[in-house]
Short mmCIF file of C-alpha atoms in Angstrom, two decimals:
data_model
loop_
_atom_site.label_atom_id
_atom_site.label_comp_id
_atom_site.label_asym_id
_atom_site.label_seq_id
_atom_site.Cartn_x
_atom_site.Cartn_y
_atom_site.Cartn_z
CA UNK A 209 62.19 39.60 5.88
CA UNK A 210 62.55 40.80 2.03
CA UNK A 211 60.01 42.37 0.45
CA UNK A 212 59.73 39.91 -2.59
CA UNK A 213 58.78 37.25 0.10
CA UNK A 214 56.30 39.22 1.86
CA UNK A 215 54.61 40.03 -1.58
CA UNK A 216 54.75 36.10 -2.19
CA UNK A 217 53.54 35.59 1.02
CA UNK A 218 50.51 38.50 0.43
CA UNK A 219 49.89 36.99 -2.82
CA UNK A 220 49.55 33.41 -1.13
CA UNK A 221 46.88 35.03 1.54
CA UNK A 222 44.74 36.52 -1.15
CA UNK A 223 44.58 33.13 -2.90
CA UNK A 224 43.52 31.01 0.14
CA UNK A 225 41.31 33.35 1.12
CA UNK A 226 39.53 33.04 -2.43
CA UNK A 227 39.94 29.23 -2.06
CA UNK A 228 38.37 29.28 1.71
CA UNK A 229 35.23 31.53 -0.08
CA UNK A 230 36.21 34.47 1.97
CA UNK A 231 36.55 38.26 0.38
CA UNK A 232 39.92 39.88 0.64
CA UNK A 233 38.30 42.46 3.71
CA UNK A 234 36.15 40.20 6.26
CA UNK A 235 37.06 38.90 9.36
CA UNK A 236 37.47 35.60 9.74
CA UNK A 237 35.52 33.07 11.48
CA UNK A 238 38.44 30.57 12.22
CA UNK A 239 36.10 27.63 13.96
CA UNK A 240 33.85 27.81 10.95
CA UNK A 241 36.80 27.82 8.59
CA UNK A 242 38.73 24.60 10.37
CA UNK A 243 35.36 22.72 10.04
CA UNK A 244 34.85 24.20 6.57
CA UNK A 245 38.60 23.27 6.02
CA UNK A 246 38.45 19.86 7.62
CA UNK A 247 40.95 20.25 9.90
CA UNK A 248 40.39 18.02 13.39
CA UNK A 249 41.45 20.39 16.14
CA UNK A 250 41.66 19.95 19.97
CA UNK A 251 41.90 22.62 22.61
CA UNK A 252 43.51 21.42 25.65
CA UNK A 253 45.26 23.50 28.03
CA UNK A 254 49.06 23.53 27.66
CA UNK A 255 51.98 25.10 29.28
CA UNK A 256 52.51 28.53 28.56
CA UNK A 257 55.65 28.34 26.48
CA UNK A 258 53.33 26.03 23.72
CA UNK A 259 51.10 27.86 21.44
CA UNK A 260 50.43 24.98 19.41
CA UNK A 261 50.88 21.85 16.96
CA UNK A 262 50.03 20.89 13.55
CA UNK A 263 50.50 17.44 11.86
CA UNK A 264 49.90 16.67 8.18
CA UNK A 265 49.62 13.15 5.94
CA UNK A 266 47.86 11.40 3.58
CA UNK A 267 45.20 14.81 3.22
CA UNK A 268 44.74 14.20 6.68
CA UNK A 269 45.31 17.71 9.01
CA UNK A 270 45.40 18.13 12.90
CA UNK A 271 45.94 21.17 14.64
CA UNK A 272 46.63 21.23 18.53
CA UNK A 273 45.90 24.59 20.51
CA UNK A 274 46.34 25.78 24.09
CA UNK A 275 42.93 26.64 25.71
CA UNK A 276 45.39 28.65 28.51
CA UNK A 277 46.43 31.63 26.10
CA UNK A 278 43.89 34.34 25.31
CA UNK A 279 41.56 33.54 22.69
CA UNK A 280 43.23 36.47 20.77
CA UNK A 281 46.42 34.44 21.07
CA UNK A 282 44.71 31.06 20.35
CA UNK A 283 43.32 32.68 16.77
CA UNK A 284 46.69 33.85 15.65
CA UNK A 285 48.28 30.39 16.65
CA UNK A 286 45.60 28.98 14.46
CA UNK A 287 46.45 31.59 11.30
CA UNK A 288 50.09 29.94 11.92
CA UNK A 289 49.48 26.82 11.53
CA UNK A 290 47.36 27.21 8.58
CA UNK A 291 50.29 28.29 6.61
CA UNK A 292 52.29 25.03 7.91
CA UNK A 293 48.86 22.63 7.11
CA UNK A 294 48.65 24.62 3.59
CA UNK A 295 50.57 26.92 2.21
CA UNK A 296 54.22 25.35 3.34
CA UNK A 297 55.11 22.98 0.18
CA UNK A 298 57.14 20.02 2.60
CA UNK A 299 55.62 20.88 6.47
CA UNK A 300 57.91 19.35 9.30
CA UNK A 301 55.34 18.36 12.04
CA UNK A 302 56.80 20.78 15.22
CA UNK A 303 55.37 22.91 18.09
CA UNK A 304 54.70 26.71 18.25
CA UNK A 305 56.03 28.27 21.57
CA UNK A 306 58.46 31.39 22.37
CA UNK A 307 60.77 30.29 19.89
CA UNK A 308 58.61 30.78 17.09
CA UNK A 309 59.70 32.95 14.60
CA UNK A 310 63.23 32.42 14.44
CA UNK A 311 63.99 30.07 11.65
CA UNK A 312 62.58 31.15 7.93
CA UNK A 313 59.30 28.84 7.81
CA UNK A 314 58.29 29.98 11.46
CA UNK A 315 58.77 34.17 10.06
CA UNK A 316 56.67 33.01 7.13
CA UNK A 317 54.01 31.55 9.36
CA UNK A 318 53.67 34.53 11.37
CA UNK A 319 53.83 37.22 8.28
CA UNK A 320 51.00 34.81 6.84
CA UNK A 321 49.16 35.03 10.00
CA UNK A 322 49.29 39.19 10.48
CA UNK A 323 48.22 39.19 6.60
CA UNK A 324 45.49 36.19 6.59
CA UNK A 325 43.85 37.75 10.22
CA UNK A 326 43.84 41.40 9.07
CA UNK A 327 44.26 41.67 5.12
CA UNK A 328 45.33 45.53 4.49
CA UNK A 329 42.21 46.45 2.35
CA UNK A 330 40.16 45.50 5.50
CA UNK A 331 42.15 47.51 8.01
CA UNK A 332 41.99 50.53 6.04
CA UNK A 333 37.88 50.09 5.57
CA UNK A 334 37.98 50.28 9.41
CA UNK A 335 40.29 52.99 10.13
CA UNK A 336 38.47 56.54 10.13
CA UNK A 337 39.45 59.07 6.96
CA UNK A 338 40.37 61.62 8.78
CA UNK A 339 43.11 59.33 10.72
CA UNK A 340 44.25 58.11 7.47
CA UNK A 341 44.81 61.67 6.37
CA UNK A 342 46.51 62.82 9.37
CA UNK A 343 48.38 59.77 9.62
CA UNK A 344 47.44 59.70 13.58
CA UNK A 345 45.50 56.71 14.34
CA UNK A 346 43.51 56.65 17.89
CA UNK A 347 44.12 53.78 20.36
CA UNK A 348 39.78 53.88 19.26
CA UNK A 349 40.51 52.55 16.09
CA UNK A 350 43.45 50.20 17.15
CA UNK A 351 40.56 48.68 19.54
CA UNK A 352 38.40 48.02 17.06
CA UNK A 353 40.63 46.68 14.84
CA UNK A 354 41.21 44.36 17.43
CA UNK A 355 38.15 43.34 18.30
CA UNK A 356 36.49 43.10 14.70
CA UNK A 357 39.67 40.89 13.20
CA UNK A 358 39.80 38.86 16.88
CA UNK A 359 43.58 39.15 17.09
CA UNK A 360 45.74 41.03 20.17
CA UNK A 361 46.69 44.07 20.93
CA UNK A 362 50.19 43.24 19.78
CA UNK A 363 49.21 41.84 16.89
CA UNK A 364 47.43 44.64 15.50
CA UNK A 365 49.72 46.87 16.41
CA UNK A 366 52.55 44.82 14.63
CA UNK A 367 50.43 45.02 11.35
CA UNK A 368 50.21 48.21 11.35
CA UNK A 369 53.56 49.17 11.70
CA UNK A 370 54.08 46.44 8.56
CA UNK A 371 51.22 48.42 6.73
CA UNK A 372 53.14 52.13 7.29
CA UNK A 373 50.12 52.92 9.77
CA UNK A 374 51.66 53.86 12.40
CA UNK A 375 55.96 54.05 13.29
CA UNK A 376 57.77 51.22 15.40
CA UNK A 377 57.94 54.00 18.18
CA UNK A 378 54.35 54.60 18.30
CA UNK A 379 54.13 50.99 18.70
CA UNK A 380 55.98 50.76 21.47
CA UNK A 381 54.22 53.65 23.24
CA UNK A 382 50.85 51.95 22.61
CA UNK A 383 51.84 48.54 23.82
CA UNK A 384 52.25 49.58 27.73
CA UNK A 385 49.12 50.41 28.05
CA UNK A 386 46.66 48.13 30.22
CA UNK A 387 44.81 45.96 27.11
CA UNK A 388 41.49 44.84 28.78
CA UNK A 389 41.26 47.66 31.27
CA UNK A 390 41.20 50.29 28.38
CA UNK A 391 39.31 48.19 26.64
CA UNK A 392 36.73 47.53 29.30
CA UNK A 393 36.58 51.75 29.59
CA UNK A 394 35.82 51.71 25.78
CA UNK A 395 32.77 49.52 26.16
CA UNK A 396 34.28 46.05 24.75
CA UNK A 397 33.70 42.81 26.27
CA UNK A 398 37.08 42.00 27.55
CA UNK A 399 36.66 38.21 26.31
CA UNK A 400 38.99 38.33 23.75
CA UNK A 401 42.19 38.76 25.72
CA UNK A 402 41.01 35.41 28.49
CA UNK A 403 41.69 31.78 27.89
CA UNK A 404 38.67 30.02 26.82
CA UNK A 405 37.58 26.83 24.73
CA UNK A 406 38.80 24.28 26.87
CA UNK A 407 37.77 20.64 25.45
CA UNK A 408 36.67 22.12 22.74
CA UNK A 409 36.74 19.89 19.38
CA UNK A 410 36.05 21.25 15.71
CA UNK A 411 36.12 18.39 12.99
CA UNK A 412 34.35 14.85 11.96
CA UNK A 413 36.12 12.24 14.50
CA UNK A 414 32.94 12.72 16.47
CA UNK A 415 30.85 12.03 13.56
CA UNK A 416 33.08 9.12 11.83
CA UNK A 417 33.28 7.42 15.49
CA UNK A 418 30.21 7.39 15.39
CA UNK A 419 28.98 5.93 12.02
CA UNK A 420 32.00 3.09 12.69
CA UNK A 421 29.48 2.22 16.24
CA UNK A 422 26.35 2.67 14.19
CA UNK A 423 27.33 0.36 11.60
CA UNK A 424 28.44 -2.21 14.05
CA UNK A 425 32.66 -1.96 12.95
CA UNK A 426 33.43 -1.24 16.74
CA UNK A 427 32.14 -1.91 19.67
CA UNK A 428 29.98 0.50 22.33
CA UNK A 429 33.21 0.20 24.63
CA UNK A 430 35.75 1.25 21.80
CA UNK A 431 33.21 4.08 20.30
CA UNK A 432 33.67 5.28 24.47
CA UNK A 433 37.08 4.65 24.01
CA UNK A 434 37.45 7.23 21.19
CA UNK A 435 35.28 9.48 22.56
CA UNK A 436 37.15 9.56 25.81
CA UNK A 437 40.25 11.06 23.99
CA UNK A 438 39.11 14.04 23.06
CA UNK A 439 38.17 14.39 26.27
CA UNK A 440 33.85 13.57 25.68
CA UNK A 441 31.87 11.27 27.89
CA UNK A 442 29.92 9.60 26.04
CA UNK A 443 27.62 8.38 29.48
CA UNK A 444 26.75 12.27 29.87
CA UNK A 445 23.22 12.91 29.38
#
């Protein structure tokens, strides 16, 4: 990708993440931000070729993620789409799999989401002087890169080759390694790299089905109805 549209692309990170209240170094706390952001999203467990979905209309935005991929996985399918909800001037509604990344929106997309989960002044803050001076960074630091931004090990390592941190042949020597085994021996709750939020909903359908039943516009059976699709039962206690 050229490097005028990776400093448009850098310039458009730094302005969302102004817009989205966030400072140009924190992690991000992507289910706070989608409810922040009022974006309705559904976990559901999908095949393993399908990261994810996003839709867009009328200032309406859904985003669709697989529950089955690792929750380090599941937050950088989320960074994607936010560039396709809002960033992308004329989003094509379209799935996120293994063939992501080949056409120019889908290599935007994934730039955004390296930059947006781990902006560069942040990395550096949590990389060690002396490994900055030597220009020898420890698979330590790489861990907790990984686990304070919430992205893979791939991921991190990919922005740090795109940061000059480390060489596309150290990458590849650091990839073979066994992710949640060494990072079980460092002392990190392994979490991260496991599927997770299954059923899990983020956004105001809930809340707006609700009102509709409260103010008598549907009926108990349709309020069930709606519930039922995103996968609540409403006769739970």
């Amino acid at each position: 990708m050229k490097t005028s549209l990776l400093n448009y692309i850098e310039s458009q990170v730094s302005r969302f993440r102004q817009i989205a209240g966030l400072s140009d170094t924190e992690a991000v706390n992507l289910k706070s931000l989608l409810l922040k952001l009022n974006v309705l999203t559904v976990y559901r467990p999908l095949s393993a070729s399908f990261s994810g979905m996003s839709l867009k209309g009328n200032d309406k935005r859904f985003m669709l993620v697989n529950s089955n991929q690792p929750r380090c996985r599941q937050h950088f399918t989320i960074a994607h789409e936010l560039y396709h909800l809002f960033i992308e001037e004329n989003p094509m509604p379209h799935k996120c799999g293994d063939m992501c990344g080949k056409d120019k929106s889908e290599q935007c997309a994934d730039a955004f989401a390296l930059m947006f989960l781990m902006p560069a002044t942040g990395v550096m803050q949590m990389i060690p002087d002396e490994e900055l001076k030597s220009g020898k960074l420890s698979l330590a630091s790489i861990l907790r890169l990984e686990h304070y931004f919430g992205a893979s090990h791939a991921a991190v390592l990919n922005r740090l080759v795109d940061m000059n941190l480390i060489s596309r042949h150290e990458r590849d020597i650091m990839s073979i390694i066994s992710v949640k085994r060494t990072a079980r021996e460092y002392g990190y709750d392994t979490t991260l790299y496991e599927p997770g939020n299954e059923g899990l909903v983020i956004g105001d359908f809930g809340e707006k089905a609700r009102k509709l039943f409260e103010s008598d516009k549907i009926s108990e059976g349709h309020y069930l109805e709606l519930l039922h699709k995103l996968g609540i039962d409403g006769n739970e206690d």
